[in-house]
mmCIF file of C-alpha atoms in Angstrom:
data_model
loop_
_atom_site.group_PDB
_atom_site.id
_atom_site.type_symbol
_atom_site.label_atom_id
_atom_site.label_comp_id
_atom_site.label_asym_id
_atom_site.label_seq_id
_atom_site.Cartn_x
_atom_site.Cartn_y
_atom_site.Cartn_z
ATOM 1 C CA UNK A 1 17.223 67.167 34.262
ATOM 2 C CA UNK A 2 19.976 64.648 33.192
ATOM 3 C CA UNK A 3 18.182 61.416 32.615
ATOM 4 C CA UNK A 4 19.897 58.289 34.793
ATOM 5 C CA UNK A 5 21.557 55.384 33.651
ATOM 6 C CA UNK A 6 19.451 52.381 32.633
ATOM 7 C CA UNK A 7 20.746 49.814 34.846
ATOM 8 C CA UNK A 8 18.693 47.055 34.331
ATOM 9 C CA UNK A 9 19.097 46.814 30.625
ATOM 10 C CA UNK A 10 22.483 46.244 30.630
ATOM 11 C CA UNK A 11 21.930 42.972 32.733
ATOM 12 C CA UNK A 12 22.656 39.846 30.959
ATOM 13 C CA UNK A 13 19.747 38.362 29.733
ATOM 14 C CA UNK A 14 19.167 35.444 32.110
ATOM 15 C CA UNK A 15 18.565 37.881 35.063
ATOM 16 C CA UNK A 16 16.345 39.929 32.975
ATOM 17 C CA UNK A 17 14.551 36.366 31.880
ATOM 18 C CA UNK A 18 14.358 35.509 35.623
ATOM 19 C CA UNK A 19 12.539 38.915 36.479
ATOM 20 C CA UNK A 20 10.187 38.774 33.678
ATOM 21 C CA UNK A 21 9.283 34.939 34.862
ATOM 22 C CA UNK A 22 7.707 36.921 37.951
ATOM 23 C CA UNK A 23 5.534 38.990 36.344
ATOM 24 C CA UNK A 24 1.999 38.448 35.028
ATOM 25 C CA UNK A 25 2.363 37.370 31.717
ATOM 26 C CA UNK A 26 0.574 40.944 30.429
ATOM 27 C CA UNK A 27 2.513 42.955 32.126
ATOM 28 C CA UNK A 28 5.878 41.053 30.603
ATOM 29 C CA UNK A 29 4.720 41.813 27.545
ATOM 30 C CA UNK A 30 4.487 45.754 27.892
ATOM 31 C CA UNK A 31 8.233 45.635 28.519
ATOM 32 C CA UNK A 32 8.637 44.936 24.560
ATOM 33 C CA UNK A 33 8.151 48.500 24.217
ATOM 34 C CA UNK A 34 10.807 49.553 26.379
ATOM 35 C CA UNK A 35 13.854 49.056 23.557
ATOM 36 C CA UNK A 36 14.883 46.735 20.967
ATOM 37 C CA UNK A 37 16.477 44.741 23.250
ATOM 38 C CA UNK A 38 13.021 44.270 25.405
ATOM 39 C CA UNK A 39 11.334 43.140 22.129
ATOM 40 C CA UNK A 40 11.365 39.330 22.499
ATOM 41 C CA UNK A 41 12.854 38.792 25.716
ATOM 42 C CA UNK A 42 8.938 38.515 27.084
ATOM 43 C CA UNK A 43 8.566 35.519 25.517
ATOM 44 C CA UNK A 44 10.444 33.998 27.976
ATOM 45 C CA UNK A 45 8.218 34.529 30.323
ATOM 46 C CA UNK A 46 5.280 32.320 28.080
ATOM 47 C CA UNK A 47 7.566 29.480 26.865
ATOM 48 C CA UNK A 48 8.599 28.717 30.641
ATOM 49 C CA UNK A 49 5.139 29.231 32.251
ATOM 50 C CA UNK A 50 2.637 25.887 32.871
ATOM 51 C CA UNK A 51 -0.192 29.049 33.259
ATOM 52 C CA UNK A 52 -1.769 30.434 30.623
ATOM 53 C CA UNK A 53 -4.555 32.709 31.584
ATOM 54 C CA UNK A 54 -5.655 35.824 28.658
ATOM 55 C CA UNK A 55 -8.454 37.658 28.463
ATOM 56 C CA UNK A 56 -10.683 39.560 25.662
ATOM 57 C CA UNK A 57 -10.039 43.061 25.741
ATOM 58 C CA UNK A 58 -12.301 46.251 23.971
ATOM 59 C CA UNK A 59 -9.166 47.486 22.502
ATOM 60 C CA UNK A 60 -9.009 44.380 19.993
ATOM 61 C CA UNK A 61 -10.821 42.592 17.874
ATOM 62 C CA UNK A 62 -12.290 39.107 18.154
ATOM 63 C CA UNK A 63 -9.451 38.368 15.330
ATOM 64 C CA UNK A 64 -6.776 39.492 16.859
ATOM 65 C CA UNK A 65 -7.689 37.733 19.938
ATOM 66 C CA UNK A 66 -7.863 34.828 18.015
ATOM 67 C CA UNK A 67 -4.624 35.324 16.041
ATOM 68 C CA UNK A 68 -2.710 36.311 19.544
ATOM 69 C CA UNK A 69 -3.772 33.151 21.479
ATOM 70 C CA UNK A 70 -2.780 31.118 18.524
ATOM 71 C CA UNK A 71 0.655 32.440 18.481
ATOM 72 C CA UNK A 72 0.784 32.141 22.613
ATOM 73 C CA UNK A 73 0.237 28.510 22.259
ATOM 74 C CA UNK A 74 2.011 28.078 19.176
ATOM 75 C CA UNK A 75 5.291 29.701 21.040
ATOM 76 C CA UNK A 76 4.946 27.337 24.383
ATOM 77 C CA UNK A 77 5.516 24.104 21.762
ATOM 78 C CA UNK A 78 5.063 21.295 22.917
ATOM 79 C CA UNK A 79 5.515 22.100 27.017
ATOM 80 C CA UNK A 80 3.275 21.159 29.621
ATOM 81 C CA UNK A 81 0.455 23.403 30.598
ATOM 82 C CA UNK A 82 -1.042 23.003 34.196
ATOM 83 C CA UNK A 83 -3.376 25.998 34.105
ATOM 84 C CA UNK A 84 -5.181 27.487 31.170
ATOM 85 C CA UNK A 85 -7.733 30.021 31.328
ATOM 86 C CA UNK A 86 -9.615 32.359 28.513
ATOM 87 C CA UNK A 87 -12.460 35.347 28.636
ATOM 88 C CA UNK A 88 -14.295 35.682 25.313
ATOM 89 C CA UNK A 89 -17.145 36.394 23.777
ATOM 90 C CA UNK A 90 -16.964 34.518 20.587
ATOM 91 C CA UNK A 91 -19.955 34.219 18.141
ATOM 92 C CA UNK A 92 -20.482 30.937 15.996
ATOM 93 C CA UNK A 93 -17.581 31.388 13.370
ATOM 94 C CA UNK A 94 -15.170 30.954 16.342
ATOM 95 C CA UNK A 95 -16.286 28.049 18.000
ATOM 96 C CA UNK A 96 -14.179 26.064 15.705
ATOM 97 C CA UNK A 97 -10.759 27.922 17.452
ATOM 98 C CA UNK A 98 -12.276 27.348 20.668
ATOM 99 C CA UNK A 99 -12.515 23.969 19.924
ATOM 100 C CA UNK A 100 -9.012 23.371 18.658
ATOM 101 C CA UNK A 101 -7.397 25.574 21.863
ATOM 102 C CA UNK A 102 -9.143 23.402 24.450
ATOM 103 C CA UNK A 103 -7.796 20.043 22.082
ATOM 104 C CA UNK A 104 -4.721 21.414 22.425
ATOM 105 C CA UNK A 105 -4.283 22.480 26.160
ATOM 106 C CA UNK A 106 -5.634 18.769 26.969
ATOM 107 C CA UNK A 107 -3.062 17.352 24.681
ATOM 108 C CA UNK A 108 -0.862 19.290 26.941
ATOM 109 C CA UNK A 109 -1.787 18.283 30.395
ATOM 110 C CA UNK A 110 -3.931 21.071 31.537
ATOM 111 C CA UNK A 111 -5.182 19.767 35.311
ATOM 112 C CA UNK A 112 -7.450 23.346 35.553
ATOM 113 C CA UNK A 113 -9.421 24.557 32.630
ATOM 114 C CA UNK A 114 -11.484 27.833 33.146
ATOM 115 C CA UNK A 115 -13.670 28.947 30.300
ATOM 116 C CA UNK A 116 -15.508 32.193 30.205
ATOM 117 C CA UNK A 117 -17.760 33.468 27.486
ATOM 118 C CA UNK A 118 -19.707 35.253 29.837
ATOM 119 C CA UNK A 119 -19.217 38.690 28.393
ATOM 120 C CA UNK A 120 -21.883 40.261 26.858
ATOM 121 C CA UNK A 121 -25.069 42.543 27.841
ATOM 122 C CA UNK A 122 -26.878 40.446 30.078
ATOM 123 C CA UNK A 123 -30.723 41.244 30.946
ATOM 124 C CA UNK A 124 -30.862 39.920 34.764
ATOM 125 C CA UNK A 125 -34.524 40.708 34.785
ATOM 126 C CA UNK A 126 -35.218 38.301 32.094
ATOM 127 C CA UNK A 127 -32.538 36.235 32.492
ATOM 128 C CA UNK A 128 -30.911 36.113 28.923
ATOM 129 C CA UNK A 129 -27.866 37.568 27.015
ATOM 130 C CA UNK A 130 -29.227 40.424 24.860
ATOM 131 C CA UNK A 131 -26.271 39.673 22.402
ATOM 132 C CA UNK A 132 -28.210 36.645 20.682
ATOM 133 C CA UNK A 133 -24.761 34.362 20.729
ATOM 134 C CA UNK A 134 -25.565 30.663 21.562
ATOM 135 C CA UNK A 135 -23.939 28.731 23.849
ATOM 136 C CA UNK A 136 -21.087 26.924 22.922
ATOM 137 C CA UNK A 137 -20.849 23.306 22.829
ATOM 138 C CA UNK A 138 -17.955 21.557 24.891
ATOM 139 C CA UNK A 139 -16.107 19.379 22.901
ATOM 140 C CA UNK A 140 -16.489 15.212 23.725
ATOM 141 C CA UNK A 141 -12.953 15.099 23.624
ATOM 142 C CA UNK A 142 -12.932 16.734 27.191
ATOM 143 C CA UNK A 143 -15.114 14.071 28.392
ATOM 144 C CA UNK A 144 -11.633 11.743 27.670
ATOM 145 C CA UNK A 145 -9.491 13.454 30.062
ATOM 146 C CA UNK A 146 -8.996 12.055 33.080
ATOM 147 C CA UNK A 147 -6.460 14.151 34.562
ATOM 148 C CA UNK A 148 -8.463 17.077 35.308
ATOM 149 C CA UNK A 149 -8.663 18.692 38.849
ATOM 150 C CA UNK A 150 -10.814 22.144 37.879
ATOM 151 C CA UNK A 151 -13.333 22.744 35.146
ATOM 152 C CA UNK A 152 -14.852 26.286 35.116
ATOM 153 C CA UNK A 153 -17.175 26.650 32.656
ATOM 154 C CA UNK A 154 -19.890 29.563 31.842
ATOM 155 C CA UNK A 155 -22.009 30.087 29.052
ATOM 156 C CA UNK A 156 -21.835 26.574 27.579
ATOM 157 C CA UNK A 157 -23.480 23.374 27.225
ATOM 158 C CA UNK A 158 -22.458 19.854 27.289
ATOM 159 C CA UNK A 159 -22.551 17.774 24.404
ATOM 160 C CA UNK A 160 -24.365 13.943 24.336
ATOM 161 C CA UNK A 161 -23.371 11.911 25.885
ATOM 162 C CA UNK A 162 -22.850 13.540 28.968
ATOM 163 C CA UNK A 163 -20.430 10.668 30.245
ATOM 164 C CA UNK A 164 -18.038 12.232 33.037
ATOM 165 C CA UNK A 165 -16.585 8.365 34.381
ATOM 166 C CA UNK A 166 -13.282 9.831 33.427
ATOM 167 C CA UNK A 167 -13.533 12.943 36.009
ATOM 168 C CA UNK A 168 -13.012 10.236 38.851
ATOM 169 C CA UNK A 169 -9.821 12.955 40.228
ATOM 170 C CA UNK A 170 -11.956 16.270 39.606
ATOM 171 C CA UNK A 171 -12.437 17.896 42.976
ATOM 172 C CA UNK A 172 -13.582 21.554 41.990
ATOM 173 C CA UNK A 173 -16.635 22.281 39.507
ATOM 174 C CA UNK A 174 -17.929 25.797 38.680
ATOM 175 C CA UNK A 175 -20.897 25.880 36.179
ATOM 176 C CA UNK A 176 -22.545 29.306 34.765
ATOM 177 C CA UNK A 177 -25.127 29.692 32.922
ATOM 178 C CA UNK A 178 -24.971 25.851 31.975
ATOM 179 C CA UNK A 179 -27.638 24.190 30.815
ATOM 180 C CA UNK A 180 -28.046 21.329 33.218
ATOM 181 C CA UNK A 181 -30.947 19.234 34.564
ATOM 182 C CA UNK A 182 -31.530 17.761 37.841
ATOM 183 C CA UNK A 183 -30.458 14.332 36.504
ATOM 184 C CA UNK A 184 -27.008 15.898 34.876
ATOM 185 C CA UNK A 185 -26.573 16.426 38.656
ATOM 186 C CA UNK A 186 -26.948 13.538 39.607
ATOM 187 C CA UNK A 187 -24.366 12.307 36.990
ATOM 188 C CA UNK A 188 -22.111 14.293 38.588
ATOM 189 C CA UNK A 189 -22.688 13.348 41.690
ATOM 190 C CA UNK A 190 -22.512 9.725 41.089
ATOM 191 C CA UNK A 191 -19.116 9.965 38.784
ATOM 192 C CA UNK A 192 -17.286 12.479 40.555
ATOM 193 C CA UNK A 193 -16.558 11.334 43.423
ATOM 194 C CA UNK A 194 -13.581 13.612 44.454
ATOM 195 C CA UNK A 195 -15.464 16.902 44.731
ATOM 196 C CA UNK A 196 -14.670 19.166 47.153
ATOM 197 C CA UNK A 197 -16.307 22.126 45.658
ATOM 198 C CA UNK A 198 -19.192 22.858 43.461
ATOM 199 C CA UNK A 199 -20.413 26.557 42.155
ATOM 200 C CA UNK A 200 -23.723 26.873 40.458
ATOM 201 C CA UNK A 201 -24.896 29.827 38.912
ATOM 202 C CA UNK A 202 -27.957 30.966 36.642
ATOM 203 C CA UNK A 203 -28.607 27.009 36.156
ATOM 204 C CA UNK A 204 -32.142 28.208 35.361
ATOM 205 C CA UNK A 205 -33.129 24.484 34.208
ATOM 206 C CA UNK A 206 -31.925 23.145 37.603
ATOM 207 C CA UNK A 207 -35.651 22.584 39.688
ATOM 208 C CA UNK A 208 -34.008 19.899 42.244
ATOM 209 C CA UNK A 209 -30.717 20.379 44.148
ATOM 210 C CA UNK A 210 -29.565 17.247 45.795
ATOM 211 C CA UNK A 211 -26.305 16.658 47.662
ATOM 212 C CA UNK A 212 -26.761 14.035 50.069
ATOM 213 C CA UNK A 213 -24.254 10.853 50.782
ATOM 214 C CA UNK A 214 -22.188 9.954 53.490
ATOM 215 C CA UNK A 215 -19.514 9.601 51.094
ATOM 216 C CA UNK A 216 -19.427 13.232 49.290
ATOM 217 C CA UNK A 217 -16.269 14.655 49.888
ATOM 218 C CA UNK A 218 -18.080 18.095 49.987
ATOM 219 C CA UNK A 219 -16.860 20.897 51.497
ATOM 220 C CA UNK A 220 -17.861 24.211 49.674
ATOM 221 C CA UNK A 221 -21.196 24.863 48.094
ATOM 222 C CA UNK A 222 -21.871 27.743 46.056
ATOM 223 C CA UNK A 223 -25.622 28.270 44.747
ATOM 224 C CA UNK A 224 -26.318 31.260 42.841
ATOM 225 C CA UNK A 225 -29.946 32.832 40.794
ATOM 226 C CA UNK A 226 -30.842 29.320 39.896
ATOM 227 C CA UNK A 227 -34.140 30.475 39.641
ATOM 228 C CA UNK A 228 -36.258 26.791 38.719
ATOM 229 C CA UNK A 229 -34.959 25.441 41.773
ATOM 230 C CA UNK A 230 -38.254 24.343 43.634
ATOM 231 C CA UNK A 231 -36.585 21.237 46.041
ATOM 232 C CA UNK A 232 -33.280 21.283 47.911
ATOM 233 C CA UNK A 233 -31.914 18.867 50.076
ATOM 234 C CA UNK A 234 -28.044 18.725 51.381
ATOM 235 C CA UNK A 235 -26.816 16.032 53.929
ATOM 236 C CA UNK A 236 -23.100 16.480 53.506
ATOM 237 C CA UNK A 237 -21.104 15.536 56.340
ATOM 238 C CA UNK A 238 -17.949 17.270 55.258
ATOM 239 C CA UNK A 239 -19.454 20.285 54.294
ATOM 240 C CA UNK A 240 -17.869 23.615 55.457
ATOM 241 C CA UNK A 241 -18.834 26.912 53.651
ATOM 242 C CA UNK A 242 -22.500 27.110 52.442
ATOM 243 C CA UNK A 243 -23.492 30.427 49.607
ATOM 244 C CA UNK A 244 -27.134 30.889 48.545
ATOM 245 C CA UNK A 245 -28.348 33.617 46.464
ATOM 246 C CA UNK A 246 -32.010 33.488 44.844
ATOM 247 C CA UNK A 247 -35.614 32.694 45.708
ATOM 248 C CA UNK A 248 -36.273 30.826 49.208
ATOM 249 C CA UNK A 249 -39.597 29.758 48.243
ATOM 250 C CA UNK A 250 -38.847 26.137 47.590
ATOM 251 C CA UNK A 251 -39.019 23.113 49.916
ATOM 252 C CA UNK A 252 -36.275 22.003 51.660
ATOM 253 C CA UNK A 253 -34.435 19.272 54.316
ATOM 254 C CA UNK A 254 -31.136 19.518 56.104
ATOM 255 C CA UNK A 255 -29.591 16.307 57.287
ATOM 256 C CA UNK A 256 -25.966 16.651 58.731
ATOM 257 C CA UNK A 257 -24.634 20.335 57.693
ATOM 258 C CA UNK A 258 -22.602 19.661 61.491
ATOM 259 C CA UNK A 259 -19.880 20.532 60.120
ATOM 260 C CA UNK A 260 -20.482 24.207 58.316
ATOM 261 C CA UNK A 261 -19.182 27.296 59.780
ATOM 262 C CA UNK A 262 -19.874 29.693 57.183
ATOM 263 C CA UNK A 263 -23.107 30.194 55.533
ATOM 264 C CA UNK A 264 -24.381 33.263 53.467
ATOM 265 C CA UNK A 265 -28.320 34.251 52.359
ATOM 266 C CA UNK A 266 -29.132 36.366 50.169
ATOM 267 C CA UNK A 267 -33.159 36.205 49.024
ATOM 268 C CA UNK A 268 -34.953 39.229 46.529
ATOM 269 C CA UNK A 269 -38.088 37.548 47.178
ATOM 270 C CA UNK A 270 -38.294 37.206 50.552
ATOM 271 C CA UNK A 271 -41.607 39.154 51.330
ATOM 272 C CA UNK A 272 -43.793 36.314 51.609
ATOM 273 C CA UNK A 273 -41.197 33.618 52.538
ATOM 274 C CA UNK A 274 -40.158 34.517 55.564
ATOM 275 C CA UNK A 275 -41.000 32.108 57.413
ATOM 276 C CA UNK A 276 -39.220 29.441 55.135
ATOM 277 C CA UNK A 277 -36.555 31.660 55.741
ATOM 278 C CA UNK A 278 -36.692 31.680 59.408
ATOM 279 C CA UNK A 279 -36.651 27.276 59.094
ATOM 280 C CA UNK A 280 -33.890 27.315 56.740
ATOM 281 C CA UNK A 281 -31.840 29.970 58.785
ATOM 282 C CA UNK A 282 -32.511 26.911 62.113
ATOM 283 C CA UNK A 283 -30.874 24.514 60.228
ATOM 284 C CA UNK A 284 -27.533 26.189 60.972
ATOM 285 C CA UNK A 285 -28.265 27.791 64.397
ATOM 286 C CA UNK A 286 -24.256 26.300 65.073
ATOM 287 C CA UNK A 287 -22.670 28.288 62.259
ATOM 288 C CA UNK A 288 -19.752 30.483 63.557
ATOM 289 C CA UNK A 289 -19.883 33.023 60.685
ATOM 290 C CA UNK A 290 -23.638 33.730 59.242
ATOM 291 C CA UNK A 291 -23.710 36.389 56.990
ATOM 292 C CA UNK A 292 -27.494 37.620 55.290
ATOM 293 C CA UNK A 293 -27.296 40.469 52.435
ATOM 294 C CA UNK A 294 -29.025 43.602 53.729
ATOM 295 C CA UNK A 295 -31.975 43.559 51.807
ATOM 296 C CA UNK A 296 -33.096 40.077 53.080
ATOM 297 C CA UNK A 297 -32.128 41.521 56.467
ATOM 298 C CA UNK A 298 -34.104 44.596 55.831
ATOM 299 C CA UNK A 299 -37.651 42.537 55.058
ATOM 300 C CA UNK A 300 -36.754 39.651 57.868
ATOM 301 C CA UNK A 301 -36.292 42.267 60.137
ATOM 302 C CA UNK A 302 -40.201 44.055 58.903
ATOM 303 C CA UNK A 303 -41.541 40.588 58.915
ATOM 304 C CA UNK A 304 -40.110 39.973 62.756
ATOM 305 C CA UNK A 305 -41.310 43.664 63.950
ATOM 306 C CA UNK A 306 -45.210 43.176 62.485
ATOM 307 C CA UNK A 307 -45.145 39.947 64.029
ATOM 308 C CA UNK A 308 -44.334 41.280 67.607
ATOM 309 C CA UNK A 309 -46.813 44.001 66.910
ATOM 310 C CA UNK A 310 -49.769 41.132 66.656
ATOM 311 C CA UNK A 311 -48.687 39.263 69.568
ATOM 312 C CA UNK A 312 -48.245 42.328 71.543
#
């Protein structure tokens, strides 16, 4: 069969730029294979974006990672970045490029900063990474930056002092597997005072969750196998959309949660909470969506049936 024309080579190259500017930044980059003509025209596609977002792959090395993001950000000069995101699983000897990368997407502008290290063989049972990497230690020089609107960050800790006055316009936190206490919370709380929504997951030093103000600004929370919580209390009058996932065995009070409409439960240790359970699920009797994992359903709905059985 007579192969057809290529067509879309032979379009000037400010079309071709203009197409690649649509495409995810990895899958511009496969198009260097296509011909010698394809080989740089990807860059494009980097040098004009204000998102960066690359991830760790298993068909590279940790170098090569390293030596690729430094040429990404070396390529987009001096530009403005508005988005910059990175999944790695460094050990100690790169925490010094991790380091200079976030230094240099602040010095940039970044407004949304997600970073992962979560990769790595994770033992849920006993709640550790079986890798032996330590966390990594944010940089004070992010505590400076006062323009930022997301932070994402898992499998880090916070360096002293944990001063966050300067996250006055931050209105969307994720934390996982963070090391934070109940009165980092609290700093939180107290300094950042444009939250809208907060994620918290494997916070295992975490033992009291407290959201309560008339003035929180509040409207998803996201709680996830924080597994030292032992006191919760939420009175958030904007609140919306409300996630728990871990142990229901702790003590709790609801003040005004009027305004959720979505809530989701998910317990694995239900058995001989249920009716904590049962209070907790009251709280939200006005909820539009309620949504309850099957297992927790599956024990709630043993615990109701023996129940009518004694009554009966």
């Amino acid at each position: 069969m007579e192969r057809g024309e290529d067509r879309i080579s032979n379009l000037p190259n400010e079309i071709l730029e203009s197409i690649l500017c649509l495409m995810p930044l990895k899958y511009a980059i496969r198009t260097s294979t296509l011909s010698k003509r394809w080989i740089h025209l990807w860059q494009f596609n980097l040098v004009s974006s204000s998102s960066l977002q690359i991830d760790f792959s298993d068909n590279q090395s940790p170098e090569q990672f390293v030596a690729t993001l430094d040429r990404y950000l070396q390529l987009h000069g001096n530009r403005n970045l508005d988005k910059f995101g990175i999944l790695f699983s460094p050990f100690e000897n790169f925490f010094p490029n991790l380091e200079n990368w976030i230094r240099t997407v602040l010095a940039k502008g970044v407004k949304e900063l997600d970073i992962d290290l979560s990769q790595g063989v994770y033992n849920s049972c006993r709640e550790f990474y079986m890798d032996q990497r330590i966390p990594f230690e944010i940089p004070i020089s992010l505590f400076n930056c006062n323009f930022l609107t997301h932070l994402s960050l898992s499998r880090c800790y916070f360096s002293e002092p944990f001063d966050l006055t300067n996250f006055v316009g931050l209105n969307s936190l994720s934390l996982d597997y963070v090391y934070l206490t109940d009165e980092m919370l609290t700093n939180i709380l107290e300094n950042c005072v444009s939250l809208e929504s907060i994620s918290l997951k494997r916070c295992e030093y975490l033992e009291v969750v407290k959201f309560v103000g008339d003035g929180l600004k509040l409207q998803k929370l996201l709680i996830v196998d924080c597994r030292g919580v032992c006191e919760m209390e939420i009175s958030a009058p904007k609140l919306e959309s409300f996630v728990y996932h871990g142990s229901i065995s702790f003590s709790h009070a609801f003040g005004n949660v009027s305004k959720v409409t979505n809530a989701y439960f998910c317990s694995v240790e239900l058995e001989d909470n249920d009716e904590n359970f049962l209070e907790i699920l009251s709280e939200f009797s006005h909820l539009k969506v309620l949504t309850i994992c099957s297992s927790s359903l599956f024990v709630l709905s043993l615990s109701l049936y023996s129940s009518f059985l004694v009554h009966f």
